[in-house]
Amino acid sequence: MKTLSSLCGALVDMWFNRRMDICRKGATVRIGENVEAWIRCFILMTMALLEVSLLNQSVYPCFMGVFPLAREVATVGSIAGTIVIPVVFSKGGKGIVASRCFACALLAFAGGGAAAFVACTLDSAALLCAGSFVMNMGRSFTTVAATVSMVRLDGVRTALCVACSLLGSYFFGFVFQAFPNGAGLLVFSFIPFAIAALSYRMLLPLIGRIASVASLDGIALVEPRSFLPRGHVLFASFFVFRLAYGCALTFNVGEGVPVFPLMPLVPLAVLALWTALKRGAGPADMLYLLAALSVFAGLLCMLVPRLSVTTLVYTFLFTGSDCFTILMYYVIAALGRRNVLQSFSVVAWGQCASASGTLAGTVVGHGISGALALDIDIAAIVVAFVALLFFAFNMTALRSFGFEETIQSIEAVSDVALGEGFENDDADRRFSDIVDKGCEEAVRRCGLTGREADVLALLARGRNVPFIEEELVISRNTIRTHVKHIYQKTEVHSQQELIDFVEACGCGWKGSSL
C-alpha cells in the first residue's frame, strides 16, 4: 500500500512538473505530503460529487412515487444544514468539537435516511418529507468537510482536483447506471461515513484551531478585511449559476430521472489538462467565461423547438454548471486558505447559496416543462425572460467583479487580533515564534537581501501585495520583483508553498496541515 501511494504521488507530481524533493545546503524539504493531500482531497471530492449524482439518479426517483415534491423538501434540508454550520462555526469557542460535529451529522443522515426508506415502503408522504429533510441536513456537513479539506492545496491543484473529481463522479455515475437501483442506494448510504472517516484526522487541527478562538465574530469586527460578508456578490453568483443546474435537472425529465449527457466530459477533460499544465495565475476568469457562455447557449437552445427536445440543452447547461462548479470550489477553497478561521463558514455559506439556486432552478425547470405542455409560445416567453435576467446579472453585478480579485482581497488575521481572540495566548505566541524563526532560517539558507527579508516576513503571514505596499511604502512593481526573487531563491511556486517552507524551516511543522 505504501509503495502504491508513493507511485501515485510520483505520477501526480510529474503531472504538475515539479520535483518532490527540494535540497538546500544539505537539508531536504519534502513536499510529497502535498501530493498525498491532493490524492486524499481528490478521493473526498469524488465521493462528495458522486453522492450528489446518486442522489439525483437513485434516491430521488424512489421518492417520486410517494411524493413528487420530496426532492425540493430534501433540498431545503441541505439549505438548512448549510445555514446551521456557519452560525455554529462563526462563534468559535470550546463548544466546537470535531467528534461531536461528525457524530451529529452522521446520526442525522442515518436516522433521516432510515425514515425516508420506511416512508417509501409505507407510502407515507409526511414521513418521507421529514426523513429526507433530516437526511440532507446531516449530509450537508460531510459535503462541507470534504470541501474544506482542499484548503491544504494551492489554487492550481484545487482547480485540477475538482475537475478530476467531476470526471470521476461522471464515470462512477455511469457505471452505477448499469447496475440495479439498489447498488446506487447502497453506495449513497456508505459515502458520508467514508467521507467522515477520511477527512476527520485531516480537519482535526483546523477545527481545534477554530475552537481555540474565543469569538470569531469579535475578530471579524477588528479585522473586517479578513472575512467575506455573507451578502457578498460572490454568493449571489453561486445562486444564479446553480439555477442552470436545477433547471437542467427538471427540464423535460422522465420519471424523475435527469438526463446526463456525455458531452460535458469533453470540455471538463480539456479543462483538467489545461489547469494541470498552466502555471501561475488561477483559472477563474476562463472558468467564468466558459460557464456563462454555456449556460446562455443552453437557454437559447430552449427557445428553438427542434433543439429543446434534444440533449443539446442538457449538454450546454451541464457544461456551464460543471465549469462553474469548479470555479465555485476553487474560490471558496482559496478563501478558506487565505483565512482558515472562516473556512467552514465560507464553504457552508457558498454551498447554501448553491443549494438555494438549485432549488429555484428546479422550480423554473418544472415551470418551463409545464408551459411547453400547454403552449409553446408561453414557454418561449418564460425562457426568454430567464435568459434576459441571466444576461442582465452578468452584465451588471458581475461586470466589474473579479473572482481572483475577491480572493486576493481577503487578508490573513493579524497577530494582534489573534492575540485578543485566542484564549490560549501561549499557543499563539509559539505559532508566531515559529514563523519568526522560519523567516530567519530561510533568509540565512537562501541568501535573501534585507528588503526581501521584510517582504518574506509579511508573505509568510499571508499578507497580500496591497498590504505590503502600504506597510513597507514601496511600489507594487518593486514588490512583485522582490516576490519573484524570493520564489526563485526558495524554489517555490506559490505563497502557500512559501508559507509551508518558512514553517518547515522554523520547526518542521507543516502549516498546510491546517
Coordinates of C-alpha atoms in Angstrom, one line a residue:
M1 CA 0.0 0.0 0.0
K2 CA 2.9 2.3 0.9
T3 CA 4.6 1.5 -2.4
L4 CA 1.3 2.2 -4.3
S5 CA 0.9 5.5 -2.5
S6 CA 4.5 6.5 -3.4
L7 CA 3.9 5.6 -7.1
C8 CA 0.7 7.6 -7.2
G9 CA 2.4 10.5 -5.6
A10 CA 5.2 10.4 -8.1
L11 CA 2.8 10.3 -11.1
V12 CA 0.7 13.2 -9.8
D13 CA 3.9 15.2 -9.1
M14 CA 5.1 14.6 -12.6
W15 CA 1.7 15.9 -13.8
F16 CA 2.5 19.1 -12.0
N17 CA 6.0 19.1 -13.4
R18 CA 7.5 19.8 -10.0
R19 CA 10.2 17.9 -8.1
M20 CA 9.2 16.2 -4.8
D21 CA 12.4 17.0 -3.1
I22 CA 14.0 20.5 -2.7
C23 CA 17.5 20.4 -1.5
R24 CA 19.0 23.4 0.2
K25 CA 22.6 23.3 1.6
G26 CA 22.4 19.7 2.8
A27 CA 18.8 20.0 4.1
T28 CA 15.9 18.4 2.3
V29 CA 12.4 19.7 2.5
R30 CA 9.9 17.1 1.2
I31 CA 6.7 18.3 -0.4
G32 CA 5.4 14.7 -1.1
E33 CA 2.9 15.3 1.7
N34 CA 1.2 17.9 -0.6
V35 CA 0.9 15.2 -3.2
E36 CA -0.7 12.8 -0.7
A37 CA -3.0 15.7 0.4
W38 CA -4.1 16.1 -3.3
I39 CA -4.9 12.4 -3.6
R40 CA -6.9 12.5 -0.4
C41 CA -8.8 15.6 -1.5
F42 CA -9.4 14.1 -4.9
I43 CA -11.0 11.0 -3.3
L44 CA -13.1 13.1 -0.9
M45 CA -14.4 15.4 -3.6
T46 CA -15.1 12.5 -6.0
M47 CA -17.2 10.9 -3.3
A48 CA -19.0 14.1 -2.5
L49 CA -19.8 14.8 -6.1
L50 CA -20.8 11.2 -6.8
E51 CA -23.1 11.4 -3.8
V52 CA -25.0 14.3 -5.5
S53 CA -25.2 12.3 -8.7
L54 CA -26.5 9.2 -6.9
L55 CA -29.0 11.4 -5.0
N56 CA -30.5 12.5 -8.3
Q57 CA -30.2 9.2 -10.2
S58 CA -31.1 6.6 -7.5
V59 CA -32.6 8.2 -4.4
Y60 CA -34.9 10.9 -5.6
P61 CA -36.6 8.7 -8.3
C62 CA -37.7 6.5 -5.3
F63 CA -39.4 9.5 -3.8
M64 CA -41.4 10.4 -6.9
G65 CA -44.0 7.6 -6.5
V66 CA -44.7 8.6 -2.9
F67 CA -44.5 12.4 -3.0
P68 CA -43.1 14.3 -6.1
L69 CA -42.1 17.4 -4.2
A70 CA -39.9 15.4 -1.8
R71 CA -36.9 16.4 -3.9
E72 CA -37.5 20.0 -3.1
V73 CA -38.1 19.3 0.6
A74 CA -34.8 17.4 0.7
T75 CA -33.0 20.4 -0.9
V76 CA -34.5 22.7 1.7
G77 CA -32.9 20.3 4.3
S78 CA -29.5 20.9 2.6
I79 CA -30.0 24.6 2.8
A80 CA -31.0 24.4 6.4
G81 CA -27.8 22.3 7.2
T82 CA -25.5 24.8 5.4
I83 CA -27.1 27.7 7.4
V84 CA -26.5 26.0 10.7
I85 CA -22.8 25.3 10.0
P86 CA -21.7 29.0 9.6
V87 CA -23.9 30.0 12.5
V88 CA -22.1 27.5 14.8
F89 CA -18.6 27.9 13.5
S90 CA -18.7 31.7 13.3
K91 CA -19.0 31.8 17.1
G92 CA -15.8 29.9 17.8
G93 CA -15.2 28.7 21.3
K94 CA -14.7 25.3 23.0
G95 CA -18.2 24.2 22.1
I96 CA -17.0 23.2 18.7
V97 CA -15.7 19.6 19.0
A98 CA -14.8 17.7 15.9
S99 CA -16.0 14.3 17.1
R100 CA -19.4 15.9 18.1
C101 CA -19.9 17.6 14.8
F102 CA -19.2 14.4 12.7
A103 CA -21.3 12.3 15.1
C104 CA -24.3 14.6 14.9
A105 CA -24.1 14.8 11.1
L106 CA -23.8 11.0 10.6
L107 CA -26.6 10.3 13.1
A108 CA -28.9 12.8 11.3
F109 CA -28.0 11.3 7.9
A110 CA -28.6 7.7 9.1
G111 CA -31.8 8.4 11.0
G112 CA -33.2 10.6 8.2
G113 CA -32.3 8.0 5.6
A114 CA -33.8 5.2 7.5
A115 CA -37.0 7.2 8.0
A116 CA -37.1 8.0 4.2
F117 CA -36.7 4.3 3.4
V118 CA -39.5 3.3 5.7
A119 CA -41.7 6.1 4.3
C120 CA -41.2 4.7 0.7
T121 CA -42.2 1.3 2.0
L122 CA -45.3 2.6 3.8
D123 CA -46.1 5.2 1.2
S124 CA -46.1 8.0 3.8
A125 CA -45.6 11.4 2.3
A126 CA -45.2 13.2 5.7
L127 CA -42.6 10.7 7.0
L128 CA -40.8 10.9 3.6
C129 CA -40.5 14.7 3.8
A130 CA -39.3 14.6 7.4
G131 CA -36.8 11.9 6.8
S132 CA -35.4 13.4 3.6
F133 CA -35.1 16.8 5.2
V134 CA -33.1 15.4 8.2
M135 CA -31.0 13.2 6.0
N136 CA -29.9 16.1 3.8
M137 CA -29.2 18.2 6.9
G138 CA -26.7 15.6 8.1
R139 CA -25.3 15.0 4.6
S140 CA -24.5 18.7 4.2
F141 CA -21.9 18.7 6.9
T142 CA -19.9 15.8 5.3
T143 CA -20.0 17.6 2.0
V144 CA -18.7 20.8 3.6
A145 CA -16.0 18.8 5.3
A146 CA -14.8 17.3 2.0
T147 CA -14.6 20.8 0.5
V148 CA -12.8 22.3 3.5
S149 CA -10.1 19.7 3.1
M150 CA -9.0 21.4 -0.1
V151 CA -7.7 24.4 1.9
R152 CA -4.5 22.4 2.1
L153 CA -4.0 22.8 -1.7
D154 CA -2.8 25.7 -3.7
G155 CA -5.0 27.3 -6.4
V156 CA -4.0 25.3 -9.4
R157 CA -4.1 22.0 -7.5
T158 CA -7.5 22.9 -6.2
A159 CA -8.9 23.5 -9.7
L160 CA -7.4 20.3 -11.0
C161 CA -8.7 18.4 -8.0
V162 CA -12.3 19.5 -8.6
A163 CA -12.1 19.0 -12.4
C164 CA -10.7 15.4 -12.0
S165 CA -13.3 14.7 -9.2
L166 CA -16.1 15.8 -11.6
L167 CA -14.8 13.4 -14.2
G168 CA -14.5 10.7 -11.6
S169 CA -18.1 11.3 -10.4
Y170 CA -19.3 11.2 -14.0
F171 CA -17.5 7.9 -14.6
F172 CA -18.8 6.2 -11.5
G173 CA -22.3 7.6 -12.0
F174 CA -22.5 6.0 -15.5
V175 CA -21.1 2.8 -14.0
F176 CA -23.9 2.6 -11.4
Q177 CA -26.5 3.2 -14.1
A178 CA -25.6 -0.2 -15.4
F179 CA -26.4 -1.8 -12.1
P180 CA -29.8 -2.2 -10.3
N181 CA -31.0 0.8 -8.4
G182 CA -30.2 -0.9 -5.1
A183 CA -26.5 -0.6 -5.8
G184 CA -26.7 3.1 -6.1
L185 CA -28.7 3.4 -2.9
L186 CA -26.2 1.3 -1.1
V187 CA -23.2 3.3 -2.2
F188 CA -25.1 6.5 -1.4
S189 CA -25.7 5.3 2.1
F190 CA -22.0 4.5 2.5
I191 CA -20.4 7.7 1.2
P192 CA -21.0 10.1 4.1
F193 CA -19.4 7.6 6.5
A194 CA -16.4 7.2 4.1
I195 CA -16.0 11.0 3.9
A196 CA -16.1 11.3 7.7
A197 CA -13.5 8.6 8.1
L198 CA -11.1 10.1 5.5
S199 CA -11.5 13.7 6.5
Y200 CA -11.7 13.6 10.3
R201 CA -8.0 13.5 11.0
M202 CA -7.3 16.0 8.2
L203 CA -9.7 18.5 9.7
L204 CA -9.0 17.9 13.4
P205 CA -6.2 20.5 13.7
L206 CA -8.3 23.1 11.8
I207 CA -11.4 22.6 13.9
G208 CA -9.3 22.7 17.0
R209 CA -7.8 26.0 15.9
I210 CA -11.3 27.5 15.3
A211 CA -12.4 26.1 18.7
S212 CA -9.4 27.8 20.4
V213 CA -10.7 31.2 19.4
A214 CA -12.9 32.9 22.0
S215 CA -15.0 34.8 19.4
L216 CA -14.7 34.8 15.6
D217 CA -17.3 37.5 15.4
G218 CA -15.1 39.7 17.6
I219 CA -12.1 39.1 15.4
A220 CA -14.3 39.9 12.3
L221 CA -15.1 43.3 13.8
V222 CA -11.5 44.1 14.4
E223 CA -10.3 42.6 11.1
P224 CA -13.1 43.1 8.6
R225 CA -10.8 42.6 5.6
S226 CA -10.1 39.1 6.7
F227 CA -13.7 37.9 6.5
L228 CA -16.0 37.8 3.5
P229 CA -19.5 39.2 4.2
R230 CA -22.4 36.8 3.7
G231 CA -24.2 39.3 1.4
H232 CA -21.2 39.4 -1.0
V233 CA -22.0 39.3 -4.7
L234 CA -19.9 36.2 -4.9
F235 CA -22.6 34.2 -3.2
A236 CA -25.2 35.8 -5.5
S237 CA -23.2 34.4 -8.5
F238 CA -23.3 30.9 -6.9
F239 CA -27.1 31.2 -6.7
V240 CA -27.6 32.4 -10.2
F241 CA -25.3 29.9 -11.9
R242 CA -26.7 26.9 -10.0
L243 CA -30.1 27.9 -11.3
A244 CA -28.9 26.4 -14.6
Y245 CA -28.1 23.1 -12.9
G246 CA -31.5 22.9 -11.2
C247 CA -33.2 23.8 -14.4
A248 CA -31.4 21.0 -16.2
L249 CA -32.4 18.5 -13.5
T250 CA -36.1 19.0 -14.1
F251 CA -36.4 20.2 -17.7
N252 CA -38.4 17.5 -19.7
V253 CA -37.3 14.7 -17.3
G254 CA -38.8 11.3 -17.5
E255 CA -39.9 9.5 -14.3
G256 CA -37.9 11.9 -12.2
V257 CA -34.6 10.8 -13.6
P258 CA -32.5 13.7 -15.0
V259 CA -30.7 13.4 -18.4
F260 CA -26.9 13.3 -18.0
P261 CA -25.3 13.6 -21.5
L262 CA -21.7 12.6 -22.1
M263 CA -20.7 15.7 -23.9
P264 CA -19.8 17.8 -20.8
L265 CA -17.0 15.3 -20.2
V266 CA -15.1 16.7 -23.2
P267 CA -14.7 20.3 -22.0
L268 CA -14.1 19.0 -18.5
A269 CA -11.2 16.8 -19.7
V270 CA -9.7 19.7 -21.7
L271 CA -10.1 22.0 -18.7
A272 CA -8.4 19.5 -16.4
L273 CA -5.5 19.1 -18.7
W274 CA -5.2 22.9 -19.2
T275 CA -5.3 23.6 -15.5
A276 CA -2.7 20.9 -14.8
L277 CA -0.3 22.4 -17.3
K278 CA -0.9 26.0 -16.6
R279 CA 1.4 27.7 -14.1
G280 CA 0.9 31.0 -12.3
A281 CA -2.5 32.6 -12.1
G282 CA -5.6 30.6 -11.3
P283 CA -8.1 29.6 -14.0
A284 CA -11.0 31.7 -12.5
D285 CA -11.5 34.0 -15.5
M286 CA -11.6 31.3 -18.1
L287 CA -13.9 29.1 -16.0
Y288 CA -16.4 32.0 -15.6
L289 CA -16.4 32.9 -19.3
L290 CA -16.9 29.3 -20.3
A291 CA -19.7 28.8 -17.7
A292 CA -21.5 31.9 -18.7
L293 CA -21.4 31.2 -22.4
S294 CA -22.5 27.6 -22.0
V295 CA -25.5 28.4 -19.8
F296 CA -26.6 31.2 -22.1
A297 CA -26.3 28.8 -25.1
G298 CA -28.4 26.2 -23.2
L299 CA -31.1 28.8 -22.6
L300 CA -31.1 29.8 -26.2
C301 CA -31.5 26.2 -27.3
M302 CA -34.6 26.0 -25.2
L303 CA -36.1 28.7 -27.4
V304 CA -35.7 26.6 -30.6
P305 CA -38.5 23.9 -30.7
R306 CA -36.4 21.3 -32.5
L307 CA -33.4 21.8 -30.2
S308 CA -35.4 21.9 -27.0
V309 CA -36.3 18.2 -27.3
T310 CA -32.7 17.1 -27.8
T311 CA -29.8 16.5 -25.4
L312 CA -28.1 19.7 -26.6
V313 CA -29.9 21.7 -24.0
Y314 CA -28.6 19.5 -21.2
T315 CA -25.1 19.4 -22.7
F316 CA -24.8 23.2 -22.6
L317 CA -26.5 23.6 -19.2
F318 CA -24.5 20.8 -17.5
T319 CA -21.2 22.1 -19.1
G320 CA -21.9 25.6 -17.8
S321 CA -22.9 24.2 -14.4
D322 CA -19.8 22.0 -14.1
C323 CA -17.4 24.7 -15.2
F324 CA -18.9 27.0 -12.6
T325 CA -18.8 24.2 -10.0
I326 CA -15.0 24.0 -10.5
L327 CA -14.9 27.8 -10.2
M328 CA -17.1 27.8 -7.1
Y329 CA -15.0 25.2 -5.2
Y330 CA -11.8 26.8 -6.4
V331 CA -12.8 30.2 -5.0
I332 CA -14.3 29.0 -1.6
A333 CA -11.2 26.8 -1.0
A334 CA -8.9 29.7 -1.8
L335 CA -10.9 32.0 0.6
G336 CA -10.6 29.3 3.3
R337 CA -6.9 29.1 2.7
R338 CA -6.5 32.9 3.0
N339 CA -8.1 32.8 6.4
V340 CA -8.6 29.3 7.8
L341 CA -10.7 30.6 10.7
Q342 CA -13.5 31.3 8.2
S343 CA -13.0 28.1 6.1
F344 CA -16.1 26.2 7.4
S345 CA -18.3 29.3 7.4
V346 CA -17.4 30.5 3.8
V347 CA -17.7 26.9 2.4
A348 CA -21.0 26.3 4.1
W349 CA -22.4 29.7 3.1
G350 CA -21.3 29.1 -0.5
Q351 CA -23.0 25.7 -0.6
C352 CA -26.1 27.3 0.9
A353 CA -26.2 29.7 -2.0
S354 CA -25.6 26.9 -4.4
A355 CA -28.4 24.7 -2.9
S356 CA -30.8 27.6 -2.9
G357 CA -30.0 28.2 -6.6
T358 CA -30.5 24.5 -7.4
L359 CA -33.9 24.6 -5.6
A360 CA -35.0 27.7 -7.5
G361 CA -33.7 26.2 -10.8
T362 CA -35.8 23.0 -10.3
V363 CA -38.9 25.2 -9.9
V364 CA -38.0 27.1 -13.1
G365 CA -37.4 23.8 -14.9
H366 CA -40.8 22.4 -13.8
G367 CA -42.4 25.7 -14.9
I368 CA -40.8 25.6 -18.4
S369 CA -41.8 22.0 -18.9
G370 CA -45.3 22.7 -17.8
A371 CA -45.5 25.7 -20.2
L372 CA -44.2 23.6 -23.0
A373 CA -47.0 21.1 -22.4
L374 CA -49.6 23.9 -22.5
D375 CA -48.4 26.4 -25.1
I376 CA -45.0 26.5 -26.8
D377 CA -45.3 30.3 -27.1
I378 CA -45.8 30.8 -23.4
A379 CA -42.8 28.5 -22.8
A380 CA -40.6 30.6 -25.2
I381 CA -41.6 33.8 -23.3
V382 CA -40.6 32.3 -19.9
V383 CA -37.3 31.0 -21.3
A384 CA -36.5 34.4 -22.9
F385 CA -37.3 36.2 -19.6
V386 CA -34.9 33.8 -17.7
A387 CA -32.2 34.3 -20.3
L388 CA -32.6 38.1 -20.1
L389 CA -32.3 38.0 -16.3
F390 CA -29.2 35.8 -16.6
F391 CA -27.6 38.1 -19.1
A392 CA -28.5 41.2 -17.1
F393 CA -27.0 39.8 -13.9
N394 CA -23.7 39.1 -15.7
M395 CA -23.6 42.5 -17.4
T396 CA -24.4 44.4 -14.2
A397 CA -23.5 42.7 -11.0
L398 CA -20.5 40.8 -12.4
R399 CA -19.3 43.4 -14.9
S400 CA -16.7 44.9 -12.6
F401 CA -16.4 41.9 -10.3
G402 CA -13.3 39.7 -10.3
F403 CA -13.1 36.3 -8.7
E404 CA -9.3 36.4 -8.3
E405 CA -9.5 39.9 -7.0
T406 CA -12.0 38.8 -4.4
I407 CA -9.6 36.0 -3.3
Q408 CA -6.7 38.4 -3.0
S409 CA -8.8 41.0 -1.1
I410 CA -9.0 38.6 1.9
E411 CA -6.1 39.2 4.3
A412 CA -4.8 36.9 7.0
V413 CA -5.9 37.7 10.5
S414 CA -3.2 39.8 12.2
D415 CA -1.3 38.6 15.2
V416 CA -2.8 41.4 17.3
A417 CA -6.3 40.3 16.5
L418 CA -5.5 36.7 17.2
G419 CA -3.9 37.7 20.5
E420 CA -7.1 39.3 21.5
G421 CA -9.3 36.5 20.3
F422 CA -7.4 33.4 21.3
E423 CA -8.0 32.0 24.8
N424 CA -4.6 30.3 24.7
D425 CA -2.1 33.1 24.2
D426 CA 0.9 30.8 24.8
A427 CA -0.1 28.7 21.7
D428 CA -0.5 31.9 19.6
R429 CA 2.9 33.1 20.7
R430 CA 4.5 29.8 19.8
F431 CA 3.0 29.9 16.4
S432 CA 4.3 33.5 15.9
D433 CA 7.8 32.4 17.1
I434 CA 7.8 29.5 14.5
V435 CA 7.2 32.0 11.7
D436 CA 9.9 34.4 13.0
K437 CA 12.4 31.6 13.3
G438 CA 11.4 30.2 10.0
C439 CA 12.0 33.6 8.3
E440 CA 15.4 34.0 9.9
E441 CA 16.4 30.5 8.8
A442 CA 15.0 31.0 5.2
V443 CA 17.0 34.3 4.9
R444 CA 20.2 32.5 6.0
R445 CA 19.7 29.5 3.8
C446 CA 18.7 31.2 0.7
G447 CA 20.7 34.4 0.9
L448 CA 17.9 36.9 0.8
T449 CA 18.6 40.6 0.9
G450 CA 17.3 42.8 3.7
R451 CA 14.3 44.1 1.7
E452 CA 13.5 40.6 0.5
A453 CA 13.5 39.5 4.2
D454 CA 11.0 42.2 5.0
V455 CA 8.7 41.1 2.2
L456 CA 9.2 37.4 3.2
A457 CA 8.1 38.2 6.8
L458 CA 4.8 39.6 5.5
L459 CA 4.2 36.9 2.9
A460 CA 4.8 34.2 5.5
R461 CA 1.9 35.7 7.5
G462 CA -0.4 35.6 4.5
R463 CA -0.3 39.3 3.6
N464 CA -1.1 40.3 0.0
V465 CA 0.5 42.9 -2.3
P466 CA -1.7 45.9 -1.3
F467 CA -1.0 45.3 2.4
I468 CA 2.8 45.0 1.7
E469 CA 2.7 48.2 -0.4
E470 CA 1.1 50.1 2.4
E471 CA 3.2 48.6 5.2
L472 CA 6.7 48.9 3.5
V473 CA 5.8 52.1 1.4
I474 CA 7.2 50.6 -1.8
S475 CA 5.6 50.3 -5.2
R476 CA 3.7 47.2 -6.5
N477 CA 6.2 46.6 -9.2
T478 CA 9.0 46.6 -6.7
I479 CA 7.1 44.2 -4.5
R480 CA 6.5 41.9 -7.5
T481 CA 10.2 41.9 -8.3
H482 CA 11.0 41.1 -4.7
V483 CA 8.4 38.3 -4.6
K484 CA 9.8 36.9 -7.9
H485 CA 13.3 36.8 -6.5
I486 CA 12.1 35.2 -3.2
Y487 CA 10.3 32.5 -5.1
Q488 CA 13.4 31.8 -7.2
K489 CA 15.8 31.7 -4.3
T490 CA 13.5 29.5 -2.2
E491 CA 12.4 27.4 -5.2
V492 CA 8.7 27.6 -4.5
H493 CA 5.8 28.5 -6.9
S494 CA 3.1 30.0 -4.7
Q495 CA 2.6 31.9 -1.5
Q496 CA 1.2 28.8 0.2
E497 CA 4.3 26.8 -0.6
L498 CA 6.4 29.7 0.7
I499 CA 4.4 29.6 4.0
D500 CA 5.0 25.8 4.2
F501 CA 8.7 26.3 3.6
V502 CA 9.1 29.0 6.2
E503 CA 7.2 27.0 8.8
A504 CA 9.3 23.9 8.0
C505 CA 12.4 26.0 8.5
G506 CA 11.1 27.1 11.8
C507 CA 10.5 23.7 13.4
G508 CA 9.4 21.2 10.8
W509 CA 5.7 21.9 11.5
K510 CA 3.6 21.9 8.3
G511 CA 1.3 24.9 8.1
S512 CA -0.6 23.2 5.3
S513 CA -1.9 20.7 7.8
L514 CA -4.4 23.3 8.9

